mmCIF file of C-alpha atoms in Angstrom:
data_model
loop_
_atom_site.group_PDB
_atom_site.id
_atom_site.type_symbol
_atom_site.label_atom_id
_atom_site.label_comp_id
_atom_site.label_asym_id
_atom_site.label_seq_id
_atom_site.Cartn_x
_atom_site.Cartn_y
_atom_site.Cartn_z
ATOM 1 C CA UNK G 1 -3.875 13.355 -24.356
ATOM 2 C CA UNK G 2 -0.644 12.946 -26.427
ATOM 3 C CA UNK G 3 1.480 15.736 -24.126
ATOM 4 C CA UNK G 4 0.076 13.055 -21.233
ATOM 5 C CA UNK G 5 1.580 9.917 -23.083
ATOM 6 C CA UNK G 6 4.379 11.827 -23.512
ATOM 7 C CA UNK G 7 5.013 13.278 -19.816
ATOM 8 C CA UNK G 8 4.778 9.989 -18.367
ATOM 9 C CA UNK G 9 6.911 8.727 -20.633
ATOM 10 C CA UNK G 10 9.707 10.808 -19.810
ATOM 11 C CA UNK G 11 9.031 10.420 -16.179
ATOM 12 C CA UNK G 12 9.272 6.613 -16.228
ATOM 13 C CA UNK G 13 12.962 6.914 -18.332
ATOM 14 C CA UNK G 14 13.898 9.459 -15.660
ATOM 15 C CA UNK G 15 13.556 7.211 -12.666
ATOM 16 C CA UNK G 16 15.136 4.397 -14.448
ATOM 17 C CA UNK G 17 18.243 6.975 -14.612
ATOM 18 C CA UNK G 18 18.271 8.119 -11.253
ATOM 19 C CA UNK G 19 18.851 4.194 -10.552
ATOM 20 C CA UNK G 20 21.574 3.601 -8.564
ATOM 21 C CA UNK G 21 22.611 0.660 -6.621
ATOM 22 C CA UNK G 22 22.483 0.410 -2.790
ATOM 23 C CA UNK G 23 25.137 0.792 -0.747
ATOM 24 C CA UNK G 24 24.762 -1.874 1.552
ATOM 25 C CA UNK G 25 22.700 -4.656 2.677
ATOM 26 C CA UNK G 26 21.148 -2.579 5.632
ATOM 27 C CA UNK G 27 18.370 -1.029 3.704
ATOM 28 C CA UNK G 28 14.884 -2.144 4.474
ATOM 29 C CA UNK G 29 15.272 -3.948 1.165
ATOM 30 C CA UNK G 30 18.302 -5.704 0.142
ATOM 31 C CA UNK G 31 18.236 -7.922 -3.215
ATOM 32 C CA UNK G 32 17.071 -10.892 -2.868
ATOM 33 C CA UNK G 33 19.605 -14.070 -2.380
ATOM 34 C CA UNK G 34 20.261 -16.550 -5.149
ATOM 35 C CA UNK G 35 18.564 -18.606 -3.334
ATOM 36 C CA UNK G 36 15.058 -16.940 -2.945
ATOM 37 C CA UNK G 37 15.825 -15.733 -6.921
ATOM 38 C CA UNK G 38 15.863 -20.175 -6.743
ATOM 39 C CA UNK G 39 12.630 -20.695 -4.591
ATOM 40 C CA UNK G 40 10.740 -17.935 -6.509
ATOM 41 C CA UNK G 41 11.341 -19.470 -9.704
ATOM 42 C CA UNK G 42 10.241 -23.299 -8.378
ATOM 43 C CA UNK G 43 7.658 -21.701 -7.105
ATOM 44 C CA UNK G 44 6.001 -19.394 -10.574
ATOM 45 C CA UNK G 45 7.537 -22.753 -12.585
ATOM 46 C CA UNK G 46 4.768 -24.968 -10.231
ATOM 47 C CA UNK G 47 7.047 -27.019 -8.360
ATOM 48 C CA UNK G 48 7.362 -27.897 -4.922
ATOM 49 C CA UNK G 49 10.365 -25.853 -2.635
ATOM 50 C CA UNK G 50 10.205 -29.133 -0.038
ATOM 51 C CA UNK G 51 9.102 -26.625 2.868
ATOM 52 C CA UNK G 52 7.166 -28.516 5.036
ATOM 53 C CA UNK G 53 3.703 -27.524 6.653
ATOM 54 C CA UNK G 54 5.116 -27.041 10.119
ATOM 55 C CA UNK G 55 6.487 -24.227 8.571
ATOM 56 C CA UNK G 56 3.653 -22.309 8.435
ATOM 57 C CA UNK G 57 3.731 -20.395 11.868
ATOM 58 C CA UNK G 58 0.086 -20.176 13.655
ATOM 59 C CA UNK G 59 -1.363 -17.900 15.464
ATOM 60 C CA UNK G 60 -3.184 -19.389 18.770
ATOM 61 C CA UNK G 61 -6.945 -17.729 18.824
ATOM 62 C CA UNK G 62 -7.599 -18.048 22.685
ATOM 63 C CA UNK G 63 -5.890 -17.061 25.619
ATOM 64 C CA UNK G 64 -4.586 -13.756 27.331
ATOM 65 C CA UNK G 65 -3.626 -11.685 24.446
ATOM 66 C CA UNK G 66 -7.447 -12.230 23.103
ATOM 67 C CA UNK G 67 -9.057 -11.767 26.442
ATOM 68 C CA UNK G 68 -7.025 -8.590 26.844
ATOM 69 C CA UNK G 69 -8.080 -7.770 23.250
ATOM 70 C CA UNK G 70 -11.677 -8.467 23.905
ATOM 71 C CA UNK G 71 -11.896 -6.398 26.872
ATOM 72 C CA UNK G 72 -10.111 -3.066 25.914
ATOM 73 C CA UNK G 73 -12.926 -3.623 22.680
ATOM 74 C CA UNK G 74 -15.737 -2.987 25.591
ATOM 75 C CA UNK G 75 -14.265 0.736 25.985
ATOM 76 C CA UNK G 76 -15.071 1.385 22.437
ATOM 77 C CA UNK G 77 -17.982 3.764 21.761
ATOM 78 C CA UNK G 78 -20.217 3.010 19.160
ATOM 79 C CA UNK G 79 -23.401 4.626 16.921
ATOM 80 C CA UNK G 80 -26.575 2.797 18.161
ATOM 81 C CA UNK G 81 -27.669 -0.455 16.328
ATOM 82 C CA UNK G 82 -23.910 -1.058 15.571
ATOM 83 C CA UNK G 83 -21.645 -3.664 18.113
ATOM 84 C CA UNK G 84 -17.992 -4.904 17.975
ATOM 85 C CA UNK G 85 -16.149 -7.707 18.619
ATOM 86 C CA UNK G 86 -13.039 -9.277 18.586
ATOM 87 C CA UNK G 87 -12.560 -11.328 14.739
ATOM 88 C CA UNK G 88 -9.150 -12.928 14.865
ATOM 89 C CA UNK G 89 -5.736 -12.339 17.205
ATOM 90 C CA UNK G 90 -3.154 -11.076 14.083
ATOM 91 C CA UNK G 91 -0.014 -10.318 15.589
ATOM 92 C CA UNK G 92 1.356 -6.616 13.721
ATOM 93 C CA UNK G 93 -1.822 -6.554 11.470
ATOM 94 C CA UNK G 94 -1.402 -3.690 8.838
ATOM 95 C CA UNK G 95 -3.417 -3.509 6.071
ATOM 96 C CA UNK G 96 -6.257 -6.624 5.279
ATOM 97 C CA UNK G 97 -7.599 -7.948 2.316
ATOM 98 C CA UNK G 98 -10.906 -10.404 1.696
ATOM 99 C CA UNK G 99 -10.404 -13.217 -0.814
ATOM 100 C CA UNK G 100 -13.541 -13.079 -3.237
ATOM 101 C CA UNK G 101 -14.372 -16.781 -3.387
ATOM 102 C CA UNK G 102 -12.962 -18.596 -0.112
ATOM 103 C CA UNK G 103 -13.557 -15.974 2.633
ATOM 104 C CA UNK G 104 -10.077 -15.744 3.645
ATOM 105 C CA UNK G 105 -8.622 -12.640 4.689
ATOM 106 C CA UNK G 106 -5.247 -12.138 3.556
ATOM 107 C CA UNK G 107 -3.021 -9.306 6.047
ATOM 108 C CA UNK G 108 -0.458 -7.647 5.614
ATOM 109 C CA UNK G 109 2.629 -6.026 7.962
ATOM 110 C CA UNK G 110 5.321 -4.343 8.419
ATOM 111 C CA UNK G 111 7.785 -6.985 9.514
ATOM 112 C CA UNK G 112 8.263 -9.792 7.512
ATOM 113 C CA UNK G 113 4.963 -11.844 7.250
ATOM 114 C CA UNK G 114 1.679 -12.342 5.115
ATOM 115 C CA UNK G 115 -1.139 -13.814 7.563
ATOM 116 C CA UNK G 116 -4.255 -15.886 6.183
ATOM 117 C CA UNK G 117 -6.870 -15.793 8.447
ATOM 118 C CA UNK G 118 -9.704 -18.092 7.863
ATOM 119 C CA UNK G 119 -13.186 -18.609 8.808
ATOM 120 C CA UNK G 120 -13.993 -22.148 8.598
ATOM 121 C CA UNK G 121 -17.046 -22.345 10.614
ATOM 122 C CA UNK G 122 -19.143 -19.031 9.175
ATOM 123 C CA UNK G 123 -19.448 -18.053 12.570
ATOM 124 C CA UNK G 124 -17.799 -14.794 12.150
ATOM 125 C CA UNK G 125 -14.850 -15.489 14.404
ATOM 126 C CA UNK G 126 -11.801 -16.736 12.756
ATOM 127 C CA UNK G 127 -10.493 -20.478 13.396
ATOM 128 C CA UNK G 128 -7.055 -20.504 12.090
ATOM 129 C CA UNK G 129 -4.395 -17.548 11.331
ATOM 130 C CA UNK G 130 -0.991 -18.919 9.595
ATOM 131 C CA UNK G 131 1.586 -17.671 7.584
ATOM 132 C CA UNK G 132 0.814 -17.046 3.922
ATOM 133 C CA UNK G 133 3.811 -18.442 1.749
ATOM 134 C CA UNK G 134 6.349 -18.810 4.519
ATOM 135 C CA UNK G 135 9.080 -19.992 1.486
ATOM 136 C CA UNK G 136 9.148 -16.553 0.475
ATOM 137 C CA UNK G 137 11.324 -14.042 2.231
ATOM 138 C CA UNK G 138 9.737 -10.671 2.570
ATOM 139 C CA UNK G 139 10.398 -7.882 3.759
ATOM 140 C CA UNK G 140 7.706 -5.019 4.818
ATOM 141 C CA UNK G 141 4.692 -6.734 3.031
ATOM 142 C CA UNK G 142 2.263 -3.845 4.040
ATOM 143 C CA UNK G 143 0.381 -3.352 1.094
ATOM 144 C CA UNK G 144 -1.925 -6.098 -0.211
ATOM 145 C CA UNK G 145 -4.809 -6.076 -2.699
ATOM 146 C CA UNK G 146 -6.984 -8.244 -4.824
ATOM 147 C CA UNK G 147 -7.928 -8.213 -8.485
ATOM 148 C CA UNK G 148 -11.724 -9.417 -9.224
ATOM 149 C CA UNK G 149 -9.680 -12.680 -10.757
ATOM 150 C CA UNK G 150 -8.015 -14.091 -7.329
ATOM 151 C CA UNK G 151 -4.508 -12.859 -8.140
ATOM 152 C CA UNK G 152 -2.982 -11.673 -4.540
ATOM 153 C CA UNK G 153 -0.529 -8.643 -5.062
ATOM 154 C CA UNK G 154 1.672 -7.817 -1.790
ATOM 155 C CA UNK G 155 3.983 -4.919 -2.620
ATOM 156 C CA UNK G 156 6.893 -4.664 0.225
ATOM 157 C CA UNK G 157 9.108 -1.643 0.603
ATOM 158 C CA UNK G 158 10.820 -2.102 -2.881
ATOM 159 C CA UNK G 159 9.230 -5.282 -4.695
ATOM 160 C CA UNK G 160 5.924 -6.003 -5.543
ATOM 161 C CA UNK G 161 5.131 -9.694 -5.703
ATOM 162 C CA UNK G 162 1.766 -11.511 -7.255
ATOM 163 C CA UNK G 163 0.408 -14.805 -6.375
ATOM 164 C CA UNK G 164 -2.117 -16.318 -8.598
ATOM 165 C CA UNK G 165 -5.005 -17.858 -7.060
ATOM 166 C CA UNK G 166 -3.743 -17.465 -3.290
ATOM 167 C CA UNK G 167 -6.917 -18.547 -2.096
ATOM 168 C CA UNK G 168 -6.527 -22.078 -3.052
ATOM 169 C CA UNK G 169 -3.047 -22.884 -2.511
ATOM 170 C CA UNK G 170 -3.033 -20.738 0.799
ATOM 171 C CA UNK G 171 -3.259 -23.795 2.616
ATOM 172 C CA UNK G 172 0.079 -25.411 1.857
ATOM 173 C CA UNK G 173 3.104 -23.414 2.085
ATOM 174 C CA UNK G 174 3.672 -23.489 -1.590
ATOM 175 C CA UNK G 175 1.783 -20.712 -3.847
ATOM 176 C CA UNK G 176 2.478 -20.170 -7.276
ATOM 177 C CA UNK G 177 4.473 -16.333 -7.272
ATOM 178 C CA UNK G 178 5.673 -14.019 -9.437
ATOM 179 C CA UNK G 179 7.863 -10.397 -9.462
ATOM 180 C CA UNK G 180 5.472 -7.367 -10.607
ATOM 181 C CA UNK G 181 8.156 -5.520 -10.181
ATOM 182 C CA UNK G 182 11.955 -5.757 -8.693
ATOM 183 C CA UNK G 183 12.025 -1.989 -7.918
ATOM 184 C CA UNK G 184 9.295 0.715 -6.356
ATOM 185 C CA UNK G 185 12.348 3.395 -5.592
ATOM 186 C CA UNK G 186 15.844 3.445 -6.797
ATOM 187 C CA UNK G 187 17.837 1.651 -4.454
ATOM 188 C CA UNK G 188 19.841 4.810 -3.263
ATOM 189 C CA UNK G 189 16.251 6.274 -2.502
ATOM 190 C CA UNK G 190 14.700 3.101 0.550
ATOM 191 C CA UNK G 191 14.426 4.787 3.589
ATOM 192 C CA UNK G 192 13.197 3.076 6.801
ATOM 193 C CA UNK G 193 10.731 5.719 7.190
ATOM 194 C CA UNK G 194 7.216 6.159 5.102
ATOM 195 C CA UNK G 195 8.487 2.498 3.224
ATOM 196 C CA UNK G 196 5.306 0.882 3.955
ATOM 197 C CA UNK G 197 2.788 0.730 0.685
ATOM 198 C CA UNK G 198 -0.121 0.133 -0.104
ATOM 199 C CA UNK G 199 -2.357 -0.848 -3.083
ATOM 200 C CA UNK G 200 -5.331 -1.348 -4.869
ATOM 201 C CA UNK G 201 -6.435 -2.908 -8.436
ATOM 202 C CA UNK G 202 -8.888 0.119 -10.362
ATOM 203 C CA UNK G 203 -11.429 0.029 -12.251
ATOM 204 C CA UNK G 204 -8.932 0.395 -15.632
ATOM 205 C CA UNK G 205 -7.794 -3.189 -13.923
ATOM 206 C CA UNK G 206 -4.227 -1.332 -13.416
ATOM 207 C CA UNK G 207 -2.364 -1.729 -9.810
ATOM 208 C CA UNK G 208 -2.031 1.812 -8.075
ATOM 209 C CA UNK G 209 0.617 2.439 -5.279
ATOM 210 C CA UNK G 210 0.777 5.019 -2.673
ATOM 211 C CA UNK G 211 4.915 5.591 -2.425
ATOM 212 C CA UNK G 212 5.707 7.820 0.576
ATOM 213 C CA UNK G 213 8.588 10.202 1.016
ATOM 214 C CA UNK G 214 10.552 10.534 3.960
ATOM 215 C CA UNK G 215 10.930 13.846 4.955
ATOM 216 C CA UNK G 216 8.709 16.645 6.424
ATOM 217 C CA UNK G 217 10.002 18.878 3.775
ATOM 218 C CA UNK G 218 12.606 16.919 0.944
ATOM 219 C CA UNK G 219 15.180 18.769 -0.160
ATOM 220 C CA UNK G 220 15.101 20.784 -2.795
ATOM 221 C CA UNK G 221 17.947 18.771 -4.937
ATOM 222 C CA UNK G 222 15.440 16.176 -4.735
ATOM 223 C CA UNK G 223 12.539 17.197 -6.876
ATOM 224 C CA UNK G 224 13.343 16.146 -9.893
ATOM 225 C CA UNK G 225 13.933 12.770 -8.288
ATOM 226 C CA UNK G 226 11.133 12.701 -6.557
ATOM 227 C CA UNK G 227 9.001 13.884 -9.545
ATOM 228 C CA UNK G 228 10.086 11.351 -11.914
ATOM 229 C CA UNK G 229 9.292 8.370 -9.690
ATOM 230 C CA UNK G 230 6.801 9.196 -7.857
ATOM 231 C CA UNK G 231 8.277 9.414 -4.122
ATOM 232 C CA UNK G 232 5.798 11.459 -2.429
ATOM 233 C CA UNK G 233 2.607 10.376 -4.936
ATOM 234 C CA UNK G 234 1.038 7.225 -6.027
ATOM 235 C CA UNK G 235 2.171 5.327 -9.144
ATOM 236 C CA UNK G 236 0.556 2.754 -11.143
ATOM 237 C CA UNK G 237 1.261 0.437 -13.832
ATOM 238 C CA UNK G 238 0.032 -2.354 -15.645
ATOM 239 C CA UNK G 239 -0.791 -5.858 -13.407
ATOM 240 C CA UNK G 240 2.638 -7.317 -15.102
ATOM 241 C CA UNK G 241 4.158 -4.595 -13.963
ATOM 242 C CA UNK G 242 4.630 -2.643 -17.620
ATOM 243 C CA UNK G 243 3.956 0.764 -18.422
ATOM 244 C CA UNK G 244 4.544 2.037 -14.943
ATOM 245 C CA UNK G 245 3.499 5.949 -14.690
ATOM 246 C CA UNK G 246 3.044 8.721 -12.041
ATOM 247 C CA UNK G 247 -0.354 9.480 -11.167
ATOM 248 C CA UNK G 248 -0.148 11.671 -8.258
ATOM 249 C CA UNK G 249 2.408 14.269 -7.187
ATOM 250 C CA UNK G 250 2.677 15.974 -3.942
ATOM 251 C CA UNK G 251 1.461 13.564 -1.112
ATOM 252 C CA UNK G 252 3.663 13.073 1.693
ATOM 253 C CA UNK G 253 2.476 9.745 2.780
ATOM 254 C CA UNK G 254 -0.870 8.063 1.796
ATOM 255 C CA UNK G 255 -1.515 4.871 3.924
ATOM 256 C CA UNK G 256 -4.594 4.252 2.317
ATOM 257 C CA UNK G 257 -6.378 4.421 -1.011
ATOM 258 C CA UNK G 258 -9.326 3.087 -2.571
ATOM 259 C CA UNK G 259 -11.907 3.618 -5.207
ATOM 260 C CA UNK G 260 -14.920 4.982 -4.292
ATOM 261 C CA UNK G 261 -17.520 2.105 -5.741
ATOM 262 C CA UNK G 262 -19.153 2.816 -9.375
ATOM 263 C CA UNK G 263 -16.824 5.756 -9.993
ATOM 264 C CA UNK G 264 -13.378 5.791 -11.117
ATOM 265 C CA UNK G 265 -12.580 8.227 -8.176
ATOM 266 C CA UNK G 266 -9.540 7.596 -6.087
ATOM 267 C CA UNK G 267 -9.559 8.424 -2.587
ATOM 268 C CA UNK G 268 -6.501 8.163 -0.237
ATOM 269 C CA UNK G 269 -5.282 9.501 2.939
ATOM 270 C CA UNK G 270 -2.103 11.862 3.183
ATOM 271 C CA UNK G 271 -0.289 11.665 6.462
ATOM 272 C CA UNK G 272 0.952 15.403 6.910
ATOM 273 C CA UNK G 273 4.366 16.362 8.964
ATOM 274 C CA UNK G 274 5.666 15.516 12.145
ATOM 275 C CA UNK G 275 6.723 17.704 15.255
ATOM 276 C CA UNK G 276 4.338 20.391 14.884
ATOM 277 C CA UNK G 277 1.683 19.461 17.716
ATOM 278 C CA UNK G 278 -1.240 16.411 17.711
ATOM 279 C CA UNK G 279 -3.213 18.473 15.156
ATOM 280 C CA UNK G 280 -1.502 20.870 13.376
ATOM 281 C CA UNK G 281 -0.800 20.250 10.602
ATOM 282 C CA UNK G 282 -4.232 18.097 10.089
ATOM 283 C CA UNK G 283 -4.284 14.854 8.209
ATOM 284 C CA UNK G 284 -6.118 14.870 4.835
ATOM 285 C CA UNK G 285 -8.720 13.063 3.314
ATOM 286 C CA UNK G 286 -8.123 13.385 -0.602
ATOM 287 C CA UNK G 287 -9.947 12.186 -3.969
ATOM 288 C CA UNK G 288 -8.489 12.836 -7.571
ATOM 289 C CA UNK G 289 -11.114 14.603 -9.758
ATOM 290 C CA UNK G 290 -11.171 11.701 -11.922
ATOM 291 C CA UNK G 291 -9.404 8.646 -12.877
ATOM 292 C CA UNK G 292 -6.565 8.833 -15.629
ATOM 293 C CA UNK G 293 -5.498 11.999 -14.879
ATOM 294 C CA UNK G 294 -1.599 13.082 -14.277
ATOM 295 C CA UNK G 295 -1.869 15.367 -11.291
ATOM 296 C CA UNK G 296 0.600 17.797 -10.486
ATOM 297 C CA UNK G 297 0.609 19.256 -7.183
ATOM 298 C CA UNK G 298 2.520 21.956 -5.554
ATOM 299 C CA UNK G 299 2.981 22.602 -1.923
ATOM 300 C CA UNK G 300 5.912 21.056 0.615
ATOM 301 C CA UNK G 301 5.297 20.587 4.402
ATOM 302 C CA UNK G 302 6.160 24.108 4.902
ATOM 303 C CA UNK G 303 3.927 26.109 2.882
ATOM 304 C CA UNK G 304 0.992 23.716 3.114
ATOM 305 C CA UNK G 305 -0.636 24.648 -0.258
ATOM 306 C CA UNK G 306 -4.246 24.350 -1.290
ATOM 307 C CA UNK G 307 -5.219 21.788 -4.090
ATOM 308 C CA UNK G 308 -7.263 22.785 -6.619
ATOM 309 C CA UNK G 309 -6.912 19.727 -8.045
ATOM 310 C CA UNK G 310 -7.997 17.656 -5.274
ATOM 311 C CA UNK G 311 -11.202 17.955 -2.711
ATOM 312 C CA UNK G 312 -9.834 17.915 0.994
ATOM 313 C CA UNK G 313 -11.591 16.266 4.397
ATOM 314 C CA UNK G 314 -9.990 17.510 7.121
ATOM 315 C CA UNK G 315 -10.546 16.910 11.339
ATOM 316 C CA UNK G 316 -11.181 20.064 12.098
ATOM 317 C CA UNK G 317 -11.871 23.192 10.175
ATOM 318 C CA UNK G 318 -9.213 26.147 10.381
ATOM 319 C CA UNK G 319 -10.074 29.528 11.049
ATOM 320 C CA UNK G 320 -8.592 30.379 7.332
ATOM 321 C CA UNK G 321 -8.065 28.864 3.707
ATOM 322 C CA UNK G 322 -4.830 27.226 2.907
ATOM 323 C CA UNK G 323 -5.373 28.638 -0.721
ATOM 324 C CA UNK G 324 -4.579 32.257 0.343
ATOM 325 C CA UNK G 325 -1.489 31.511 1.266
ATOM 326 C CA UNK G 326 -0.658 29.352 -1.959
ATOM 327 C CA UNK G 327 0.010 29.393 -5.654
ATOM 328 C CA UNK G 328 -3.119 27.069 -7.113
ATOM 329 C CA UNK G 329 -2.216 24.295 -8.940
ATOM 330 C CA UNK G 330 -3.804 22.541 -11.386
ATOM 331 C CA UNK G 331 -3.602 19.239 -13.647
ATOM 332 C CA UNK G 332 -0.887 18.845 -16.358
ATOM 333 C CA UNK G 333 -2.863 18.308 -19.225
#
């Protein structure tokens, strides 16, 4: 356990060094203006910004785009006993959230928009859809998760932002917010491809991020990089953002993790590389062996290693085992 403490350690000092400032403002995340800095800090302080609720774009729940939606739904083929149906028109819906108290569902995309989508009525069809927090400029708010206490984390490309008890102030365009974190990936590091995250709280009440890299294979000069923060793994850290670690090493791009319930296992997807045909190589369906573990993984696009460390679900078998081609790997420990 101490050579753990101490690994992770080092990683999180490394990534601080690799730092470096961007070179421009056309990254998919530029720092924020003085004043946003301004409206962020009304905002955690409890004061109003002035925005007004016209501000708060809605989405219009009838019409073409939901009759179109509605009918390509009726080509979908489903299990018996089991039906679908059309819940609520959210235009670029990524990744969704469920409040725990109100019944609001908070989404997430890749452009620059939160969306809370409410069901006032309980009849399982959404009534309104507006923008969550429109005084807040974001950026690729993808991932969003939950803790069992109501506080709303949306992590964009390079900043992860929390918003105590979203569910009641959703309504007004003013919600109380706070900075997790003001960097993900050293600035030199934002790519616009594999930038969106996601998240989930665990069950040590930590936040857990997937953080993609952008390459089919990185280079070779960026390992050590890459290793020390993460890129290509899933990092997590405290809910204030402290004591940030690497928990995962060697995934190309998970866009989606979760804990399986009652178990401290972590599941997530990994998106394998590009250009190589529809299914080759196939996409993975990973869990870590157990939670609070630093896994090291081997294994770039190219050689495609086997994981000991990790159990994979794939589409479709292969004729042969990834492992005999590939050193094993195992957990640093």
């Amino acid at each position: 356990m101490k050579r753990i403490l101490a690994l992770t350690t080092a990683l999180t000092l490394s990534c601080a060094v690799y730092a470096q400032p961007a070179s421009g403002p056309s990254g998919p995340q530029a720092a924020p203006s003085a004043g946003q800095t301004e409206t962020i800090n009304r905002l955690n302080d409890m004061h109003a910004t002035g925005t007004p609720l016209s501000s708060q774009v809605a989405v219009p729940q009838t019409g073409r785009t939901a009759d179109r939606l509605r009918e390509e739904l009726k080509s979908i083929k489903l299990p018996p006993g089991f039906k679908i149906d059309l819940y609520a028109v959210v235009p670029d819906a990524r990744h969704m959230v469920v409040g725990n108290n109100a019944g609001v569902v908070f989404v997430g995309t890749r452009k620059d928009k939160v969306w809370a989508v409410t069901d006032r009525t309980r009849a399982r069809v959404a009534d309104d859809v507006k923008q969550f927090a429109p005084p807040v400029a974001m950026r690729n708010p993808n991932g969003i998760c939950m803790s069992k206490d109501g506080v709303l984390y949306v992590v964009e490309s390079n900043r992860v932002l929390s918003f105590a008890a979203a569910e009641f102030f959703y309504e007004t365009p003013d919600v109380p917010v706070q900075v997790v974190s003001e960097e993900i990936v050293p600035p030199s590091e934002l790519s616009y491809n594999h930038s969106a995250r996601v998240c989930r709280i665990g069950p040590d009440n930590k936040l857990y991020i997937s953080v993609g890299q952008p390459y089919n294979v990185p280079p070779v000069s960026k390992q050590d990089l890459y290793n020390a923060c993460g890129i290509g793994g899933i990092i997590r850290m405290d809910r204030d953002g402290k004591n940030r670690e690497v928990y995962a090493r060697g995934i190309r791009n998970s866009v989606g993790i979760d804990f399986k319930p009652g178990t401290n296992e972590l599941w997530f997807t990994d998106n394998q590389v590009d250009g190589m045909g529809d299914d080759t190589p196939p996409e993975e369906l990973n869990k870590t062996p157990n939670q609070g573990r630093i896994l090291a993984f081997l294994g770039t696009a190219a050689a495609m290693c086997g994981r000991r460390s990790i159990k994979a679900r794939r589409r479709r078998p292969t004729s042969h085992s990834r492992r005999s081609n590939c050193r094993r790997t195992s957990p640093i420990s």
